[in-house]
Coordinates of C-alpha atoms in Angstrom, one line a residue:
M1 CA -6.0 -58.8 -50.0
P2 CA -9.4 -59.0 -51.9
R3 CA -11.1 -55.7 -52.4
K4 CA -14.2 -56.8 -50.3
I5 CA -12.0 -57.5 -47.3
I6 CA -10.1 -54.2 -47.6
Y7 CA -13.5 -52.4 -47.8
W8 CA -14.9 -54.0 -44.7
V9 CA -11.6 -53.4 -42.7
F10 CA -11.6 -49.8 -43.8
S11 CA -15.2 -49.4 -42.8
A12 CA -14.7 -50.9 -39.4
L13 CA -11.7 -48.6 -38.7
V14 CA -13.8 -45.6 -39.7
V15 CA -16.6 -46.6 -37.3
V16 CA -14.1 -47.2 -34.4
A17 CA -12.5 -43.8 -35.0
C18 CA -15.8 -42.0 -35.1
T19 CA -16.9 -43.7 -32.0
K20 CA -13.8 -42.6 -30.1
Q21 CA -14.1 -39.0 -31.4
V22 CA -17.8 -38.5 -30.5
P23 CA -18.5 -38.7 -26.7
D24 CA -21.7 -40.0 -25.3
S25 CA -24.3 -37.1 -25.2
S26 CA -24.8 -37.7 -21.4
D27 CA -21.0 -37.2 -20.9
V28 CA -21.2 -33.8 -22.7
V29 CA -24.2 -32.7 -20.6
S30 CA -22.4 -33.9 -17.4
A31 CA -19.2 -32.0 -18.2
R32 CA -21.2 -28.8 -19.0
Q33 CA -23.0 -29.1 -15.7
Q34 CA -19.8 -29.2 -13.7
P35 CA -19.6 -25.7 -12.2
K36 CA -16.2 -24.0 -12.2
P37 CA -15.0 -23.5 -8.7
V38 CA -14.4 -20.1 -7.0
K39 CA -10.7 -20.3 -6.7
I40 CA -9.0 -18.7 -3.7
G41 CA -5.2 -18.6 -3.2
E42 CA -3.8 -18.8 0.3
L43 CA -0.4 -17.9 1.6
L44 CA 0.8 -18.5 5.2
S45 CA 4.2 -19.0 6.7
Y46 CA 4.0 -22.8 7.2
A47 CA 7.7 -23.5 7.3
A48 CA 8.6 -20.4 9.5
S49 CA 5.8 -20.8 12.0
P50 CA 4.0 -24.1 11.6
T51 CA 1.9 -24.2 14.7
W52 CA 0.5 -20.7 14.1
A53 CA 0.0 -21.4 10.4
H54 CA -1.8 -24.7 10.8
L55 CA -4.2 -23.4 13.5
T56 CA -5.0 -20.5 11.2
K57 CA -5.6 -22.8 8.2
K58 CA -8.0 -25.0 10.2
G59 CA -10.0 -21.9 10.9
W60 CA -10.5 -20.9 7.3
Q61 CA -10.9 -24.6 6.3
L62 CA -13.9 -24.7 8.7
A63 CA -15.5 -21.8 6.9
V64 CA -14.9 -23.3 3.5
E65 CA -16.4 -26.6 4.5
Q66 CA -19.5 -24.9 5.9
F67 CA -20.0 -23.0 2.6
N68 CA -19.4 -26.0 0.4
A69 CA -21.8 -28.2 2.5
A70 CA -24.5 -25.5 1.9
G71 CA -23.9 -25.5 -1.9
G72 CA -20.9 -23.4 -2.3
V73 CA -20.8 -19.7 -3.4
L74 CA -22.8 -18.5 -6.5
G75 CA -23.7 -22.2 -6.9
Q76 CA -20.1 -23.1 -7.3
P77 CA -17.8 -25.0 -5.0
V78 CA -15.0 -23.1 -3.2
E79 CA -11.5 -24.4 -4.0
V80 CA -8.5 -23.1 -2.0
I81 CA -5.0 -23.5 -3.3
S82 CA -2.6 -23.2 -0.3
R83 CA 1.0 -22.2 -0.5
D84 CA 3.9 -21.6 1.9
A85 CA 4.8 -17.8 1.8
K86 CA 8.5 -18.8 2.3
G87 CA 9.3 -16.0 4.7
G88 CA 9.3 -12.9 2.5
S89 CA 12.4 -11.3 1.0
G90 CA 10.9 -11.5 -2.5
K91 CA 9.9 -15.2 -2.2
A92 CA 6.4 -14.5 -1.1
A93 CA 5.8 -12.2 -4.0
T94 CA 6.9 -15.0 -6.4
V95 CA 4.6 -17.5 -4.8
M96 CA 1.7 -15.1 -5.0
L97 CA 2.4 -14.3 -8.7
D98 CA 2.3 -18.1 -9.4
L99 CA -1.1 -18.3 -7.7
I100 CA -2.4 -15.4 -9.9
E101 CA -0.8 -16.3 -13.2
R102 CA -0.6 -20.1 -13.2
E103 CA -3.4 -21.1 -10.9
Q104 CA -5.7 -18.3 -12.0
V105 CA -7.1 -17.7 -8.5
D106 CA -9.9 -15.2 -8.2
F107 CA -8.9 -13.8 -4.8
V108 CA -6.0 -14.3 -2.3
V109 CA -6.2 -14.8 1.5
G110 CA -3.1 -14.9 3.8
G111 CA -0.3 -12.8 5.2
M112 CA 0.8 -13.7 8.8
F113 CA 4.1 -11.9 9.3
S114 CA 3.9 -8.2 8.7
H115 CA 6.9 -8.1 6.3
V116 CA 5.3 -10.9 4.3
A117 CA 1.9 -9.1 4.2
L118 CA 3.6 -5.9 3.0
E119 CA 5.4 -7.8 0.3
I120 CA 2.3 -9.6 -1.1
S121 CA 0.2 -6.4 -0.7
Q122 CA 2.4 -4.8 -3.3
V123 CA 1.7 -7.6 -5.7
A124 CA -2.1 -7.3 -5.0
E125 CA -1.9 -3.6 -5.9
R126 CA 0.1 -4.2 -9.1
E127 CA -2.0 -7.1 -10.3
N128 CA -5.4 -5.6 -9.3
I129 CA -6.4 -8.7 -7.2
L130 CA -8.2 -8.5 -3.9
L131 CA -6.1 -9.6 -0.9
M132 CA -7.7 -10.4 2.5
V133 CA -4.9 -10.4 5.1
I134 CA -5.5 -12.6 8.1
W135 CA -2.4 -11.9 10.3
A136 CA -0.2 -8.8 10.0
G137 CA 0.0 -6.3 12.8
S138 CA 2.0 -3.5 11.3
S139 CA -0.2 -0.4 10.9
K140 CA 1.7 0.4 7.7
L141 CA -0.1 -2.3 5.8
L142 CA -3.4 -0.2 5.6
W143 CA -2.1 3.3 6.4
E144 CA 1.2 4.4 5.0
N145 CA 1.2 1.5 2.4
G146 CA -2.6 1.1 2.1
H147 CA -4.4 0.8 -1.2
D148 CA -7.8 -0.2 -2.6
H149 CA -7.0 -4.0 -3.0
V150 CA -6.0 -5.0 0.5
F151 CA -8.3 -5.7 3.5
R152 CA -7.2 -7.0 7.0
I153 CA -8.8 -9.0 9.8
Q154 CA -6.3 -8.6 12.7
P155 CA -6.4 -5.3 14.5
P156 CA -3.2 -3.2 13.8
S157 CA -0.3 -2.5 16.1
Y158 CA -1.8 0.9 16.9
F159 CA -4.8 -0.8 18.4
Y160 CA -2.7 -3.2 20.4
G161 CA -0.4 -0.3 21.6
R162 CA -3.2 1.8 22.9
M163 CA -5.1 -1.1 24.4
F164 CA -2.1 -2.4 26.3
A165 CA -1.1 1.1 27.4
E166 CA -4.5 1.7 28.8
A167 CA -4.0 -1.3 31.0
A168 CA -0.3 -0.6 31.8
R169 CA -0.9 2.9 32.9
E170 CA -2.7 1.6 36.0
L171 CA 0.5 -0.3 37.0
P172 CA 2.9 1.3 39.5
A173 CA 5.8 0.5 37.2
K174 CA 8.0 3.4 35.9
R175 CA 11.1 1.7 34.5
W176 CA 10.3 -0.3 31.4
V177 CA 12.2 -2.6 29.2
T178 CA 11.0 -3.8 25.8
I179 CA 11.8 -7.0 23.9
A180 CA 10.6 -8.0 20.4
P181 CA 11.9 -9.7 17.3
N182 CA 14.0 -7.5 15.0
F183 CA 11.6 -7.4 12.1
E184 CA 8.6 -5.2 10.9
A185 CA 6.0 -6.4 13.4
G186 CA 8.3 -6.3 16.4
H187 CA 9.2 -2.7 15.8
A188 CA 5.6 -1.7 15.0
F189 CA 4.1 -3.2 18.2
T190 CA 6.9 -1.8 20.3
A191 CA 6.8 1.7 18.9
D192 CA 3.0 2.0 19.2
F193 CA 3.0 0.8 22.8
K194 CA 5.9 3.1 23.8
S195 CA 4.2 6.1 22.1
A196 CA 0.8 5.4 23.8
L197 CA 2.2 4.7 27.3
T198 CA 4.4 7.8 27.2
E199 CA 1.4 9.9 26.2
M200 CA -0.7 8.4 29.1
R201 CA 2.1 8.2 31.6
P202 CA 4.7 10.9 31.0
D203 CA 6.6 9.7 34.1
V204 CA 7.7 6.3 32.6
E205 CA 11.3 5.7 31.7
W206 CA 12.5 3.4 29.0
V207 CA 15.6 1.8 30.3
G208 CA 16.3 -0.9 27.7
E209 CA 15.4 -2.3 24.2
Y210 CA 16.2 -5.8 23.0
W211 CA 15.8 -7.0 19.4
P212 CA 16.6 -10.7 19.1
T213 CA 16.6 -12.2 15.6
L214 CA 13.3 -13.9 14.9
G215 CA 13.6 -17.6 15.8
K216 CA 17.2 -17.2 17.2
I217 CA 16.9 -15.6 20.6
D218 CA 20.0 -16.1 22.8
A219 CA 17.8 -16.4 25.9
G220 CA 20.4 -16.6 28.7
P221 CA 22.4 -13.5 28.0
T222 CA 19.3 -11.6 27.0
V223 CA 17.5 -12.4 30.3
Q224 CA 20.6 -11.5 32.3
A225 CA 21.0 -8.1 30.4
I226 CA 17.4 -7.3 31.2
K227 CA 17.9 -8.1 34.9
N228 CA 20.9 -5.8 34.9
D229 CA 18.6 -3.0 33.7
K230 CA 16.5 -3.4 36.9
P231 CA 13.2 -2.7 35.2
D232 CA 9.8 -2.5 37.0
A233 CA 8.0 -3.9 34.0
I234 CA 8.6 -5.6 30.6
F235 CA 6.7 -5.2 27.3
G236 CA 7.3 -8.2 25.1
C237 CA 6.2 -9.3 21.6
L238 CA 8.0 -12.6 21.3
A239 CA 6.2 -15.7 20.0
G240 CA 6.7 -19.4 19.5
P241 CA 10.0 -21.0 20.4
D242 CA 11.5 -17.5 21.2
L243 CA 8.8 -16.8 23.8
N244 CA 9.1 -20.3 25.3
A245 CA 12.9 -20.0 25.6
F246 CA 12.6 -16.5 27.1
I247 CA 10.0 -17.7 29.7
R248 CA 12.1 -20.7 30.7
E249 CA 15.3 -18.7 31.1
G250 CA 13.5 -15.9 32.8
R251 CA 12.0 -18.3 35.4
L252 CA 15.3 -19.9 35.9
R253 CA 17.0 -16.6 36.6
G254 CA 14.1 -15.1 38.6
L255 CA 13.5 -12.3 36.0
F256 CA 9.8 -12.3 36.5
D257 CA 9.8 -12.1 40.3
D258 CA 8.0 -9.0 41.5
I259 CA 7.8 -7.5 38.0
D260 CA 4.9 -6.6 35.8
V261 CA 4.8 -8.0 32.2
V262 CA 2.7 -6.9 29.3
D263 CA 3.0 -9.4 26.4
C264 CA 1.4 -9.4 23.0
F265 CA 1.1 -13.1 22.5
A266 CA 1.5 -15.1 25.8
G267 CA -2.2 -15.7 26.1
L268 CA -2.5 -17.5 22.7
P269 CA -2.8 -21.3 22.5
E270 CA -0.4 -21.0 19.5
N271 CA 2.4 -20.6 22.0
W272 CA 1.4 -23.2 24.6
S273 CA 2.3 -26.5 23.1
S274 CA 5.4 -27.2 25.2
L275 CA 4.9 -24.8 28.2
G276 CA 2.6 -26.6 30.6
E277 CA 3.0 -25.1 34.1
E278 CA 5.9 -22.9 33.0
L279 CA 3.6 -20.2 31.8
P280 CA 3.9 -17.4 34.4
S281 CA 0.5 -16.2 35.8
G282 CA -0.7 -12.6 35.8
W283 CA 0.8 -11.3 32.6
I284 CA -1.4 -8.8 30.8
T285 CA -2.0 -10.2 27.3
V286 CA -4.3 -11.1 24.4
G287 CA -6.0 -14.4 24.1
F288 CA -9.0 -16.4 22.7
P289 CA -11.5 -17.5 25.3
I290 CA -13.3 -20.8 24.7
E291 CA -15.1 -21.1 28.1
G292 CA -16.4 -18.9 30.9
D293 CA -18.3 -15.8 30.2
I294 CA -18.6 -16.0 26.4
S295 CA -21.6 -15.9 24.1
P296 CA -23.4 -19.1 23.1
E297 CA -22.4 -18.4 19.4
L298 CA -18.7 -18.1 20.2
K299 CA -19.0 -21.3 22.3
N300 CA -20.6 -23.0 19.4
F301 CA -17.8 -21.9 17.1
S302 CA -15.3 -23.3 19.5
D303 CA -17.2 -26.6 19.9
Q304 CA -17.4 -27.0 16.1
F305 CA -13.7 -26.4 15.7
Q306 CA -12.8 -28.9 18.4
T307 CA -15.2 -31.5 17.0
R308 CA -13.7 -31.1 13.5
W309 CA -10.0 -30.9 14.5
N310 CA -9.8 -32.4 18.0
E311 CA -7.9 -29.4 19.4
R312 CA -8.8 -26.0 20.7
P313 CA -8.9 -23.0 18.4
G314 CA -6.3 -20.3 18.6
L315 CA -6.7 -16.6 17.9
G316 CA -5.4 -17.3 14.4
S317 CA -8.1 -19.9 13.9
W318 CA -10.6 -17.2 14.7
F319 CA -9.0 -14.7 12.3
G320 CA -8.7 -17.3 9.6
Y321 CA -12.4 -18.2 9.9
L322 CA -13.5 -14.6 9.8
A323 CA -11.3 -13.8 6.8
M324 CA -12.7 -16.6 4.7
N325 CA -16.2 -16.3 6.0
S326 CA -16.5 -12.6 5.2
L327 CA -14.9 -12.9 1.8
L328 CA -17.2 -15.7 0.7
Q329 CA -20.2 -13.8 2.0
A330 CA -19.1 -10.8 0.0
I331 CA -18.8 -12.8 -3.2
E332 CA -22.3 -14.3 -2.7
T333 CA -23.7 -10.8 -2.0
A334 CA -22.0 -9.3 -5.0
G335 CA -23.5 -12.0 -7.2
S336 CA -20.3 -12.5 -9.1
K337 CA -16.5 -12.9 -8.8
D338 CA -15.9 -9.4 -10.2
R339 CA -13.3 -8.0 -7.8
E340 CA -14.5 -4.4 -7.8
A341 CA -18.1 -5.6 -7.0
V342 CA -16.8 -7.8 -4.2
R343 CA -14.6 -4.9 -2.9
A344 CA -17.7 -2.6 -2.9
V345 CA -19.6 -5.1 -0.8
L346 CA -16.8 -5.6 1.7
R347 CA -16.6 -1.8 2.2
S348 CA -20.3 -1.2 2.6
Q349 CA -21.9 -4.3 4.1
S350 CA -21.8 -6.1 7.5
F351 CA -21.2 -9.9 7.8
R352 CA -22.4 -12.5 10.2
T353 CA -19.9 -13.9 12.7
P354 CA -20.2 -15.9 15.9
I355 CA -19.9 -12.7 17.9
G356 CA -22.3 -10.6 15.9
N357 CA -21.9 -8.6 12.7
M358 CA -18.6 -7.3 11.5
G359 CA -17.6 -4.9 8.7
F360 CA -14.7 -3.2 7.2
R361 CA -13.9 0.5 7.8
S362 CA -14.2 2.5 4.5
I363 CA -11.3 4.8 5.5
D364 CA -8.7 2.0 5.5
Q365 CA -10.5 -1.4 4.9
Q366 CA -9.6 -2.6 8.4
S367 CA -12.1 -5.1 9.9
S368 CA -14.2 -4.0 12.9
V369 CA -13.0 -7.1 14.8
G370 CA -11.6 -6.4 18.3
L371 CA -9.5 -8.4 20.8
W372 CA -9.8 -10.1 24.1
L373 CA -7.6 -8.6 26.8
G374 CA -6.9 -10.7 29.9
R375 CA -4.2 -12.4 31.9
T376 CA -2.1 -15.6 31.8
A377 CA -2.7 -18.4 34.3
T378 CA -2.3 -22.1 34.7
T379 CA -5.3 -24.4 35.3
N380 CA -4.8 -28.1 36.2
G381 CA -1.2 -27.8 35.2
Q382 CA -2.0 -26.3 31.8
P383 CA -1.7 -22.8 30.4
A384 CA -4.8 -20.7 30.5
F385 CA -6.2 -17.3 29.5
V386 CA -8.4 -15.7 32.2
D387 CA -10.2 -12.5 33.1
A388 CA -11.0 -12.0 29.4
E389 CA -12.6 -8.7 28.4
Y390 CA -13.6 -8.0 24.8
K391 CA -12.2 -4.7 23.4
S392 CA -14.4 -3.8 20.4
G393 CA -12.9 -2.9 17.1
D394 CA -13.9 0.8 17.3
Q395 CA -12.1 1.7 20.5
Y396 CA -8.5 2.4 19.6
Y397 CA -8.1 4.2 16.3
P398 CA -6.9 7.7 15.5
S399 CA -9.1 10.1 13.5
D400 CA -9.9 9.6 9.9
E401 CA -8.0 12.8 9.1
H402 CA -4.9 11.3 10.7
I403 CA -5.2 8.1 8.7
Q404 CA -5.8 10.1 5.4
K405 CA -2.6 12.0 6.0
L406 CA -0.7 8.7 6.5
R407 CA -2.3 7.3 3.3
N408 CA -1.7 10.5 1.5
V409 CA -5.3 10.5 0.1
E410 CA -8.1 13.0 0.0
G411 CA -11.1 12.5 2.3
E412 CA -13.5 9.9 1.0

């Protein structure tokens, strides 16, 4: 090949190579202008409890969409990386570590089952990452096992126990049976209710305890055994398919005739998908009202949720919204993603919600959110929650000194 041709071919190749290696200046500026997102990891028990998990997810998604539509947080978009907690037993901890180490999330939101929350809380403490727990009733999470890196939205089992006992002590019932899943939350809710009611009504008698395996209740024999105990009242903490099976079998065998029932979850839409008119009326329970005597702000939240998702919100939707909303507000107020700065804001500031301001107790980092106590009913052939009364988040807690002893810490 003549030297001139070789020279021109070589020159052309150099020009092409240089052109590929040097990006357009506008591309460089555009890349630099793309803000890094605020990355939040999320763990819920999607496989173990899909209805509850997805209603909860839609709550926090609504909060994220509202923040991103308004420009994000710290001028950055909010990105949530969602994972299935896989039911605990070490698996949830592995998933959380993956979010921290591989996905490089800044914060973690989640929980749901108490045993799962306790598991991932240990990871949060070890890895020095802030964990905002949505669902997890066991008081152990923030008391016996509490630490600086974990916050919680749902009120603890102690709160539920005293609230339900306050209502139950007015009942004439003396002979009580309890039924709850044989796992951390079931034992926590039951123990706290029994302790509170025994204190308020020393004349009550506990004539039976039933601990079905979560998701595997043998409803027929269980209902018959409870009938044989001849109770005046039942305290229950079943949920999902277990609750539905218990209700159907109990109605079939007449268990609920002329008997009082206090139930942790029967008033929640999360449990209503297949019940229809089968939901017994008059049970004392917790729920989430979307109509009736509620504030315009709460009604607006419910309307926004239903417009976005074409279904009514559950209590988990509310907790999920509050968890993400308060965390994002705290990051914005802190002015950075520094975890200690965000923690300090969460412990000291109040945050806007559809029912007024909420905060987190400095003694245990528990939210000031309360619960709606009411009764089950059916309206137009569908399950309903009626006679709702809001119980504020400061009503049912022991003294700070008692909590400090449980946490084994000096007064703050």
